[in-house]
Tab-separated table of C-alpha atoms in Angstrom:
chain	number	residue	atom	x	y	z
G	1	UNK	CA	29.517	-72.654	-73.737
G	2	UNK	CA	26.184	-72.109	-71.872
G	3	UNK	CA	27.161	-74.754	-69.216
G	4	UNK	CA	30.416	-73.058	-68.656
G	5	UNK	CA	28.609	-69.761	-67.869
G	6	UNK	CA	25.940	-71.155	-65.557
G	7	UNK	CA	28.529	-72.717	-63.079
G	8	UNK	CA	30.142	-69.776	-61.990
G	9	UNK	CA	26.838	-68.008	-61.686
G	10	UNK	CA	25.272	-70.730	-59.436
G	11	UNK	CA	28.419	-70.453	-57.386
G	12	UNK	CA	28.084	-66.640	-57.082
G	13	UNK	CA	24.527	-67.448	-56.091
G	14	UNK	CA	25.345	-69.938	-53.341
G	15	UNK	CA	28.176	-67.621	-51.908
G	16	UNK	CA	25.608	-64.680	-51.619
G	17	UNK	CA	23.200	-66.838	-50.056
G	18	UNK	CA	25.804	-68.038	-47.500
G	19	UNK	CA	26.960	-64.390	-46.858
G	20	UNK	CA	23.370	-63.466	-46.261
G	21	UNK	CA	23.126	-66.387	-43.659
G	22	UNK	CA	26.096	-65.037	-41.940
G	23	UNK	CA	24.988	-61.440	-42.003
G	24	UNK	CA	21.617	-62.581	-40.462
G	25	UNK	CA	23.253	-64.522	-37.671
G	26	UNK	CA	25.647	-61.485	-36.921
G	27	UNK	CA	22.451	-59.155	-36.814
G	28	UNK	CA	20.537	-61.854	-34.705
G	29	UNK	CA	23.470	-62.490	-32.170
G	30	UNK	CA	23.916	-58.694	-31.977
G	31	UNK	CA	20.290	-58.187	-31.139
G	32	UNK	CA	20.494	-60.933	-28.686
G	33	UNK	CA	23.895	-59.403	-27.105
G	34	UNK	CA	22.366	-55.811	-26.936
G	35	UNK	CA	19.069	-57.248	-25.352
G	36	UNK	CA	21.112	-58.958	-22.606
G	37	UNK	CA	23.187	-55.879	-21.978
G	38	UNK	CA	19.897	-53.680	-21.884
G	39	UNK	CA	18.374	-56.435	-19.379
G	40	UNK	CA	21.867	-56.428	-17.277
G	41	UNK	CA	21.905	-52.594	-17.286
G	42	UNK	CA	18.274	-52.326	-16.003
G	43	UNK	CA	18.872	-54.817	-13.499
G	44	UNK	CA	22.149	-52.954	-12.163
G	45	UNK	CA	20.339	-49.582	-12.266
G	46	UNK	CA	17.302	-51.038	-10.573
G	47	UNK	CA	19.638	-52.427	-7.510
G	48	UNK	CA	21.689	-49.283	-7.595
G	49	UNK	CA	18.511	-46.861	-7.244
G	50	UNK	CA	16.991	-49.571	-4.608
G	51	UNK	CA	20.077	-49.189	-2.769
G	52	UNK	CA	20.456	-45.518	-2.837
G	53	UNK	CA	16.669	-45.077	-1.883
G	54	UNK	CA	16.897	-47.633	0.869
G	55	UNK	CA	18.102	-47.241	4.386
G	56	UNK	CA	21.856	-46.316	5.033
G	57	UNK	CA	22.092	-48.943	7.934
G	58	UNK	CA	19.075	-50.899	8.928
G	59	UNK	CA	21.077	-53.622	10.759
G	60	UNK	CA	22.537	-51.256	13.238
G	61	UNK	CA	20.234	-48.178	13.228
G	62	UNK	CA	21.381	-45.139	14.683
G	63	UNK	CA	19.317	-42.110	15.753
G	64	UNK	CA	20.809	-38.804	14.512
G	65	UNK	CA	19.543	-35.229	15.240
G	66	UNK	CA	19.457	-33.108	12.191
G	67	UNK	CA	18.576	-29.518	11.833
G	68	UNK	CA	16.978	-28.471	8.759
G	69	UNK	CA	17.046	-24.531	8.502
G	70	UNK	CA	13.894	-22.582	7.608
G	71	UNK	CA	13.662	-22.046	3.781
G	72	UNK	CA	15.940	-25.037	2.719
G	73	UNK	CA	15.852	-26.310	-0.775
G	74	UNK	CA	15.736	-29.727	-1.663
G	75	UNK	CA	19.377	-29.599	-2.856
G	76	UNK	CA	20.436	-27.888	0.521
G	77	UNK	CA	18.339	-30.501	2.524
G	78	UNK	CA	20.061	-33.537	0.486
G	79	UNK	CA	23.542	-32.058	1.405
G	80	UNK	CA	22.475	-31.848	5.170
G	81	UNK	CA	21.238	-35.528	5.121
G	82	UNK	CA	24.337	-36.926	3.172
G	83	UNK	CA	26.699	-34.978	5.607
G	84	UNK	CA	24.668	-36.483	8.624
G	85	UNK	CA	24.922	-39.943	7.072
G	86	UNK	CA	21.170	-40.139	6.771
G	87	UNK	CA	21.168	-40.745	2.858
G	88	UNK	CA	23.814	-42.200	0.673
G	89	UNK	CA	23.628	-39.265	-2.008
G	90	UNK	CA	22.499	-35.877	-1.565
G	91	UNK	CA	22.058	-35.479	-5.279
G	92	UNK	CA	19.918	-38.621	-5.472
G	93	UNK	CA	17.700	-37.046	-2.819
G	94	UNK	CA	17.297	-33.935	-4.791
G	95	UNK	CA	16.438	-35.879	-8.077
G	96	UNK	CA	13.976	-38.073	-6.205
G	97	UNK	CA	12.198	-35.216	-4.519
G	98	UNK	CA	11.895	-33.661	-8.029
G	99	UNK	CA	10.633	-36.771	-9.706
G	100	UNK	CA	7.857	-37.221	-6.945
G	101	UNK	CA	7.239	-33.555	-6.981
G	102	UNK	CA	7.566	-33.436	-3.353
G	103	UNK	CA	7.504	-30.110	-1.491
G	104	UNK	CA	6.450	-28.577	1.754
G	105	UNK	CA	9.445	-29.610	3.866
G	106	UNK	CA	9.195	-28.296	7.353
G	107	UNK	CA	12.139	-26.597	9.077
G	108	UNK	CA	13.210	-27.643	12.575
G	109	UNK	CA	15.454	-30.096	14.442
G	110	UNK	CA	14.595	-33.738	13.770
G	111	UNK	CA	15.513	-37.142	15.263
G	112	UNK	CA	15.926	-39.347	12.323
G	113	UNK	CA	17.394	-42.796	11.957
G	114	UNK	CA	19.794	-44.607	9.596
G	115	UNK	CA	17.053	-47.188	9.402
G	116	UNK	CA	14.781	-44.980	7.743
G	117	UNK	CA	14.211	-45.081	3.838
G	118	UNK	CA	14.376	-41.792	1.550
G	119	UNK	CA	10.672	-41.939	1.548
G	120	UNK	CA	10.640	-42.194	5.349
G	121	UNK	CA	12.711	-39.239	5.722
G	122	UNK	CA	10.684	-37.354	3.113
G	123	UNK	CA	7.541	-37.954	4.926
G	124	UNK	CA	8.941	-37.084	8.317
G	125	UNK	CA	10.200	-33.716	6.990
G	126	UNK	CA	7.017	-33.060	5.424
G	127	UNK	CA	4.689	-33.866	8.582
G	128	UNK	CA	7.143	-31.626	10.579
G	129	UNK	CA	7.462	-33.604	13.781
G	130	UNK	CA	10.294	-31.768	15.031
G	131	UNK	CA	11.936	-31.860	18.457
G	132	UNK	CA	11.465	-28.322	19.198
G	133	UNK	CA	8.408	-25.777	18.671
G	134	UNK	CA	9.365	-22.564	16.901
G	135	UNK	CA	9.992	-19.649	18.890
G	136	UNK	CA	8.782	-17.047	16.279
G	137	UNK	CA	6.070	-17.664	13.616
G	138	UNK	CA	4.748	-15.090	11.098
G	139	UNK	CA	3.385	-15.080	7.616
G	140	UNK	CA	4.082	-13.095	4.548
G	141	UNK	CA	1.111	-12.700	2.323
G	142	UNK	CA	1.426	-13.095	-1.645
G	143	UNK	CA	1.782	-10.035	-3.655
G	144	UNK	CA	3.258	-7.630	-1.242
G	145	UNK	CA	5.731	-4.994	-2.221
G	146	UNK	CA	9.311	-5.012	-0.573
G	147	UNK	CA	8.589	-2.161	1.577
G	148	UNK	CA	5.382	-4.038	2.918
G	149	UNK	CA	7.477	-7.242	3.548
G	150	UNK	CA	9.896	-4.966	5.483
G	151	UNK	CA	6.955	-3.646	7.555
G	152	UNK	CA	5.729	-7.114	8.285
G	153	UNK	CA	9.207	-8.236	9.277
G	154	UNK	CA	9.492	-5.370	11.798
G	155	UNK	CA	6.096	-5.700	13.226
G	156	UNK	CA	6.860	-9.372	14.091
G	157	UNK	CA	10.428	-9.031	15.339
G	158	UNK	CA	12.548	-6.601	17.450
G	159	UNK	CA	13.948	-5.105	14.503
G	160	UNK	CA	12.895	-1.495	13.134
G	161	UNK	CA	11.439	-1.140	9.670
G	162	UNK	CA	14.438	1.123	8.852
G	163	UNK	CA	17.001	-1.554	9.864
G	164	UNK	CA	15.146	-4.027	7.738
G	165	UNK	CA	15.346	-1.859	4.759
G	166	UNK	CA	18.981	-1.034	5.354
G	167	UNK	CA	19.733	-4.774	5.000
G	168	UNK	CA	17.285	-5.281	2.059
G	169	UNK	CA	19.075	-2.642	0.042
G	170	UNK	CA	22.674	-2.951	1.335
G	171	UNK	CA	24.753	-3.060	-2.111
G	172	UNK	CA	27.483	-5.303	-0.498
G	173	UNK	CA	25.267	-7.711	1.183
G	174	UNK	CA	23.228	-8.011	-2.255
G	175	UNK	CA	26.366	-8.956	-4.001
G	176	UNK	CA	27.231	-11.526	-1.554
G	177	UNK	CA	23.614	-13.014	-1.986
G	178	UNK	CA	24.200	-13.147	-5.836
G	179	UNK	CA	27.189	-15.513	-5.128
G	180	UNK	CA	24.897	-17.474	-2.799
G	181	UNK	CA	21.802	-17.830	-4.846
G	182	UNK	CA	21.801	-18.869	-8.502
G	183	UNK	CA	18.480	-17.240	-9.112
G	184	UNK	CA	20.011	-13.853	-8.489
G	185	UNK	CA	21.874	-12.647	-11.366
G	186	UNK	CA	23.289	-9.213	-12.431
G	187	UNK	CA	19.961	-8.387	-13.851
G	188	UNK	CA	18.714	-7.266	-10.189
G	189	UNK	CA	21.417	-4.769	-10.229
G	190	UNK	CA	20.096	-2.576	-13.013
G	191	UNK	CA	20.452	1.215	-12.219
G	192	UNK	CA	16.550	1.903	-12.578
G	193	UNK	CA	15.401	-0.999	-10.497
G	194	UNK	CA	13.902	0.049	-7.268
G	195	UNK	CA	14.617	-2.531	-5.014
G	196	UNK	CA	17.015	-5.539	-6.107
G	197	UNK	CA	15.495	-8.091	-4.296
G	198	UNK	CA	11.895	-7.137	-5.008
G	199	UNK	CA	10.014	-10.286	-6.409
G	200	UNK	CA	12.532	-12.635	-4.670
G	201	UNK	CA	11.147	-12.767	-1.147
G	202	UNK	CA	8.782	-15.640	-1.115
G	203	UNK	CA	5.389	-15.132	0.539
G	204	UNK	CA	4.845	-18.009	3.113
G	205	UNK	CA	4.561	-18.733	6.664
G	206	UNK	CA	8.010	-18.778	8.491
G	207	UNK	CA	9.003	-20.875	11.630
G	208	UNK	CA	12.041	-19.886	13.480
G	209	UNK	CA	13.700	-21.632	16.441
G	210	UNK	CA	15.330	-18.460	17.349
G	211	UNK	CA	12.994	-16.018	19.081
G	212	UNK	CA	15.177	-13.140	17.740
G	213	UNK	CA	16.591	-14.210	14.390
G	214	UNK	CA	18.774	-11.801	12.408
G	215	UNK	CA	17.422	-9.658	9.585
G	216	UNK	CA	19.991	-11.560	7.345
G	217	UNK	CA	18.478	-14.972	8.418
G	218	UNK	CA	15.074	-13.867	7.838
G	219	UNK	CA	15.881	-12.513	4.371
G	220	UNK	CA	17.852	-15.604	3.316
G	221	UNK	CA	14.993	-17.941	4.679
G	222	UNK	CA	12.732	-15.983	2.160
G	223	UNK	CA	15.222	-16.078	-0.687
G	224	UNK	CA	15.552	-19.886	-0.115
G	225	UNK	CA	11.991	-20.218	-0.518
G	226	UNK	CA	11.903	-18.800	-3.734
G	227	UNK	CA	15.035	-20.623	-4.815
G	228	UNK	CA	13.279	-23.938	-3.891
G	229	UNK	CA	10.075	-23.250	-5.917
G	230	UNK	CA	12.192	-22.332	-8.926
G	231	UNK	CA	14.185	-25.560	-8.581
G	232	UNK	CA	10.658	-27.360	-8.757
G	233	UNK	CA	10.040	-25.546	-12.035
G	234	UNK	CA	13.646	-26.006	-13.347
G	235	UNK	CA	12.414	-27.930	-16.638
G	236	UNK	CA	9.910	-25.268	-17.431
G	237	UNK	CA	12.529	-22.641	-16.663
G	238	UNK	CA	15.042	-24.333	-19.233
G	239	UNK	CA	12.307	-24.500	-21.989
G	240	UNK	CA	11.131	-20.621	-21.364
G	241	UNK	CA	12.073	-18.101	-23.693
G	242	UNK	CA	12.305	-15.796	-20.592
G	243	UNK	CA	14.907	-15.527	-17.892
G	244	UNK	CA	14.403	-16.182	-14.332
G	245	UNK	CA	14.073	-12.442	-13.610
G	246	UNK	CA	11.616	-12.034	-16.560
G	247	UNK	CA	9.438	-14.721	-15.308
G	248	UNK	CA	9.493	-13.558	-11.674
G	249	UNK	CA	8.356	-10.135	-13.110
G	250	UNK	CA	5.572	-11.587	-15.091
G	251	UNK	CA	4.466	-13.671	-11.802
G	252	UNK	CA	4.456	-10.500	-9.955
G	253	UNK	CA	2.058	-8.840	-12.405
G	254	UNK	CA	-0.234	-11.823	-12.372
G	255	UNK	CA	-0.270	-11.868	-8.561
G	256	UNK	CA	-1.380	-8.444	-8.393
G	257	UNK	CA	-3.979	-8.902	-11.097
G	258	UNK	CA	-5.777	-12.120	-10.197
G	259	UNK	CA	-7.481	-13.113	-7.021
G	260	UNK	CA	-8.442	-16.698	-8.420
G	261	UNK	CA	-6.089	-19.472	-9.477
G	262	UNK	CA	-7.981	-19.999	-12.724
G	263	UNK	CA	-7.550	-16.305	-13.761
G	264	UNK	CA	-3.783	-16.590	-13.053
G	265	UNK	CA	-3.295	-18.904	-16.049
G	266	UNK	CA	-5.660	-17.004	-18.434
G	267	UNK	CA	-3.975	-13.646	-17.525
G	268	UNK	CA	-0.683	-15.293	-18.245
G	269	UNK	CA	-1.927	-16.169	-21.509
G	270	UNK	CA	-3.054	-12.710	-22.259
G	271	UNK	CA	0.373	-11.407	-21.396
G	272	UNK	CA	2.139	-13.921	-23.590
G	273	UNK	CA	-0.295	-12.945	-26.544
G	274	UNK	CA	0.504	-9.324	-26.154
G	275	UNK	CA	4.259	-9.869	-25.982
G	276	UNK	CA	4.246	-12.004	-28.909
G	277	UNK	CA	2.372	-9.259	-30.888
G	278	UNK	CA	4.745	-6.418	-29.619
G	279	UNK	CA	1.938	-4.991	-27.679
G	280	UNK	CA	2.494	-2.908	-24.509
G	281	UNK	CA	1.294	-5.114	-21.517
G	282	UNK	CA	-0.749	-1.765	-20.229
G	283	UNK	CA	-1.511	-3.428	-16.572
G	284	UNK	CA	-2.431	-0.880	-14.055
G	285	UNK	CA	-0.372	-2.550	-10.964
G	286	UNK	CA	2.791	-1.438	-12.956
G	287	UNK	CA	1.753	2.034	-12.799
G	288	UNK	CA	1.056	1.954	-9.149
G	289	UNK	CA	4.543	0.486	-8.742
G	290	UNK	CA	6.084	3.268	-10.949
G	291	UNK	CA	4.505	5.807	-8.583
G	292	UNK	CA	5.331	4.031	-5.524
G	293	UNK	CA	1.562	4.271	-4.280
G	294	UNK	CA	-0.941	1.724	-3.722
G	295	UNK	CA	-3.469	3.348	-6.131
G	296	UNK	CA	-7.290	2.251	-5.580
G	297	UNK	CA	-8.121	3.468	-9.321
G	298	UNK	CA	-5.570	4.459	-12.098
G	299	UNK	CA	-6.084	8.072	-13.456
G	300	UNK	CA	-5.251	9.051	-17.039
G	301	UNK	CA	-2.518	11.389	-15.508
G	302	UNK	CA	-0.912	8.477	-13.787
G	303	UNK	CA	-0.487	6.353	-16.855
G	304	UNK	CA	1.933	9.139	-18.114
G	305	UNK	CA	4.671	8.492	-15.390
G	306	UNK	CA	7.849	8.182	-16.997
G	307	UNK	CA	9.436	4.973	-15.434
G	308	UNK	CA	10.654	1.624	-16.851
G	309	UNK	CA	8.027	-0.211	-14.666
G	310	UNK	CA	5.233	1.691	-16.394
G	311	UNK	CA	3.709	-0.804	-19.020
G	312	UNK	CA	1.544	1.971	-20.663
G	313	UNK	CA	4.528	3.924	-21.675
G	314	UNK	CA	7.160	1.217	-22.380
G	315	UNK	CA	6.796	-2.125	-24.298
G	316	UNK	CA	7.872	-5.626	-23.243
G	317	UNK	CA	8.314	-6.885	-19.853
G	318	UNK	CA	9.150	-4.314	-16.994
G	319	UNK	CA	12.724	-3.927	-15.566
G	320	UNK	CA	11.806	-5.974	-12.615
G	321	UNK	CA	9.129	-7.471	-10.428
G	322	UNK	CA	6.672	-5.172	-8.781
G	323	UNK	CA	5.793	-7.388	-6.065
G	324	UNK	CA	6.497	-10.652	-4.457
G	325	UNK	CA	4.774	-13.461	-6.218
G	326	UNK	CA	3.440	-16.832	-4.779
G	327	UNK	CA	4.034	-20.386	-6.140
G	328	UNK	CA	0.932	-20.561	-8.240
G	329	UNK	CA	1.710	-17.232	-10.027
G	330	UNK	CA	5.202	-18.445	-10.708
G	331	UNK	CA	3.661	-21.713	-12.188
G	332	UNK	CA	1.208	-19.594	-14.109
G	333	UNK	CA	3.903	-17.288	-15.578
G	334	UNK	CA	5.851	-20.577	-16.915
G	335	UNK	CA	2.286	-22.307	-18.044
G	336	UNK	CA	0.189	-19.668	-19.770
G	337	UNK	CA	-3.242	-21.133	-20.686
G	338	UNK	CA	-3.517	-20.880	-24.787
G	339	UNK	CA	-6.259	-18.464	-25.421
G	340	UNK	CA	-7.159	-15.820	-28.143
G	341	UNK	CA	-7.725	-12.949	-25.541
G	342	UNK	CA	-5.804	-9.883	-25.581
G	343	UNK	CA	-7.413	-7.868	-22.887
G	344	UNK	CA	-8.766	-8.419	-19.488
G	345	UNK	CA	-10.768	-6.208	-17.193
G	346	UNK	CA	-11.040	-7.082	-13.338
G	347	UNK	CA	-14.272	-6.100	-11.747
G	348	UNK	CA	-14.521	-4.839	-8.321
G	349	UNK	CA	-16.170	-8.055	-7.271
G	350	UNK	CA	-13.027	-9.936	-8.376
G	351	UNK	CA	-14.419	-11.375	-11.500
G	352	UNK	CA	-12.112	-11.058	-14.706
G	353	UNK	CA	-13.640	-10.291	-17.950
G	354	UNK	CA	-11.623	-11.360	-21.097
G	355	UNK	CA	-11.976	-9.917	-24.668
G	356	UNK	CA	-10.359	-10.526	-28.124
G	357	UNK	CA	-10.596	-6.956	-29.526
G	358	UNK	CA	-10.210	-3.460	-28.043
G	359	UNK	CA	-13.605	-2.457	-29.112
G	360	UNK	CA	-14.932	-5.399	-26.697
G	361	UNK	CA	-12.547	-4.519	-23.822
G	362	UNK	CA	-13.540	-0.688	-24.131
G	363	UNK	CA	-17.239	-1.686	-23.832
G	364	UNK	CA	-16.696	-3.739	-20.759
G	365	UNK	CA	-14.498	-0.885	-19.243
G	366	UNK	CA	-17.414	1.687	-19.870
G	367	UNK	CA	-19.960	-0.776	-18.485
G	368	UNK	CA	-18.116	-1.644	-15.231
G	369	UNK	CA	-15.901	1.272	-14.371
G	370	UNK	CA	-18.434	2.851	-12.164
G	371	UNK	CA	-18.290	-0.085	-9.870
G	372	UNK	CA	-14.550	1.179	-8.708
G	373	UNK	CA	-15.787	4.674	-8.341
G	374	UNK	CA	-18.758	3.578	-6.301
G	375	UNK	CA	-16.521	1.071	-4.245
G	376	UNK	CA	-14.285	3.955	-3.373
G	377	UNK	CA	-16.888	6.102	-2.235
G	378	UNK	CA	-18.240	3.387	0.256
G	379	UNK	CA	-14.808	2.625	1.464
G	380	UNK	CA	-14.252	6.414	2.161
G	381	UNK	CA	-17.423	6.720	3.917
G	382	UNK	CA	-16.690	3.530	6.157
G	383	UNK	CA	-13.409	5.149	7.236
């Protein structure tokens, strides 16, 4: 009786052992197969990328003249290079530029070769060895109001300030631009926004091959400059809780408040802390913009101006940018420094003092406010 029960049990055990061996073999060979597939995929990917980054035709090189318009984004440059047969894929060019964090491409007419690698072309476009020197060069500083930008354009060109402002405020033209630039959304058409394109005109040096470029070409060069910078920060923008319009608005405040790069990131951190706590931002440059005056000092009466730009009266991020921010301020708006500060005070000498409590901030304000009064008196005497 006992022996008859043991035999089936032994057979069952051997059968399970055999099945386990089979399973182990299947798993082993499956892993080997997946490993080989992975190796093959990596090899294919390597040769594919190498081919994409390599010369289009090194055996029979051809010189091709190509024009890179002022303010072109990496995406636009990639499209131009692909159409001219200088790279195999404009999309790959854009991703490669982003991967290598390349920027600073120079506009102009270039003589490029099909024997050049993508790295060679990038280096050439950055060095700016153009065939033709620009006919018109001017610089727009960071943090200027749209009206100030219009004045600079008028001063540097044959266009009048009125003509420039007419283009910058042309509703039909702005709607065309919204279709042309992904960064421009319906947010800029809000009824209470002073200027739809405020905050989107990138401050930089501009080189034009044409001695008398149209106002539209100048405006679009500046818009392309901002679009290009935003493309560099595409990952941060995707992860941000705020829209592009809101980020540019925060960046414009940072630009107007900070003189030094390190302060931009700390001020950004303070702004985020106040927004997270549903505190009003209470920053003076928004009051100046609400009044339409470049105020030397902000009076208590000015704080009462009823405007969606006035962060002393209205909570949250203002309705739109209050200036045109540079790249560092945009980066700071996307990468606020972690801090416990809730207040900051800018001294007359440019130093920014940070505090965690209103009591500390008020003491700082009382201690240094006379600097601004004395500074204003000195400047008035000099004038």
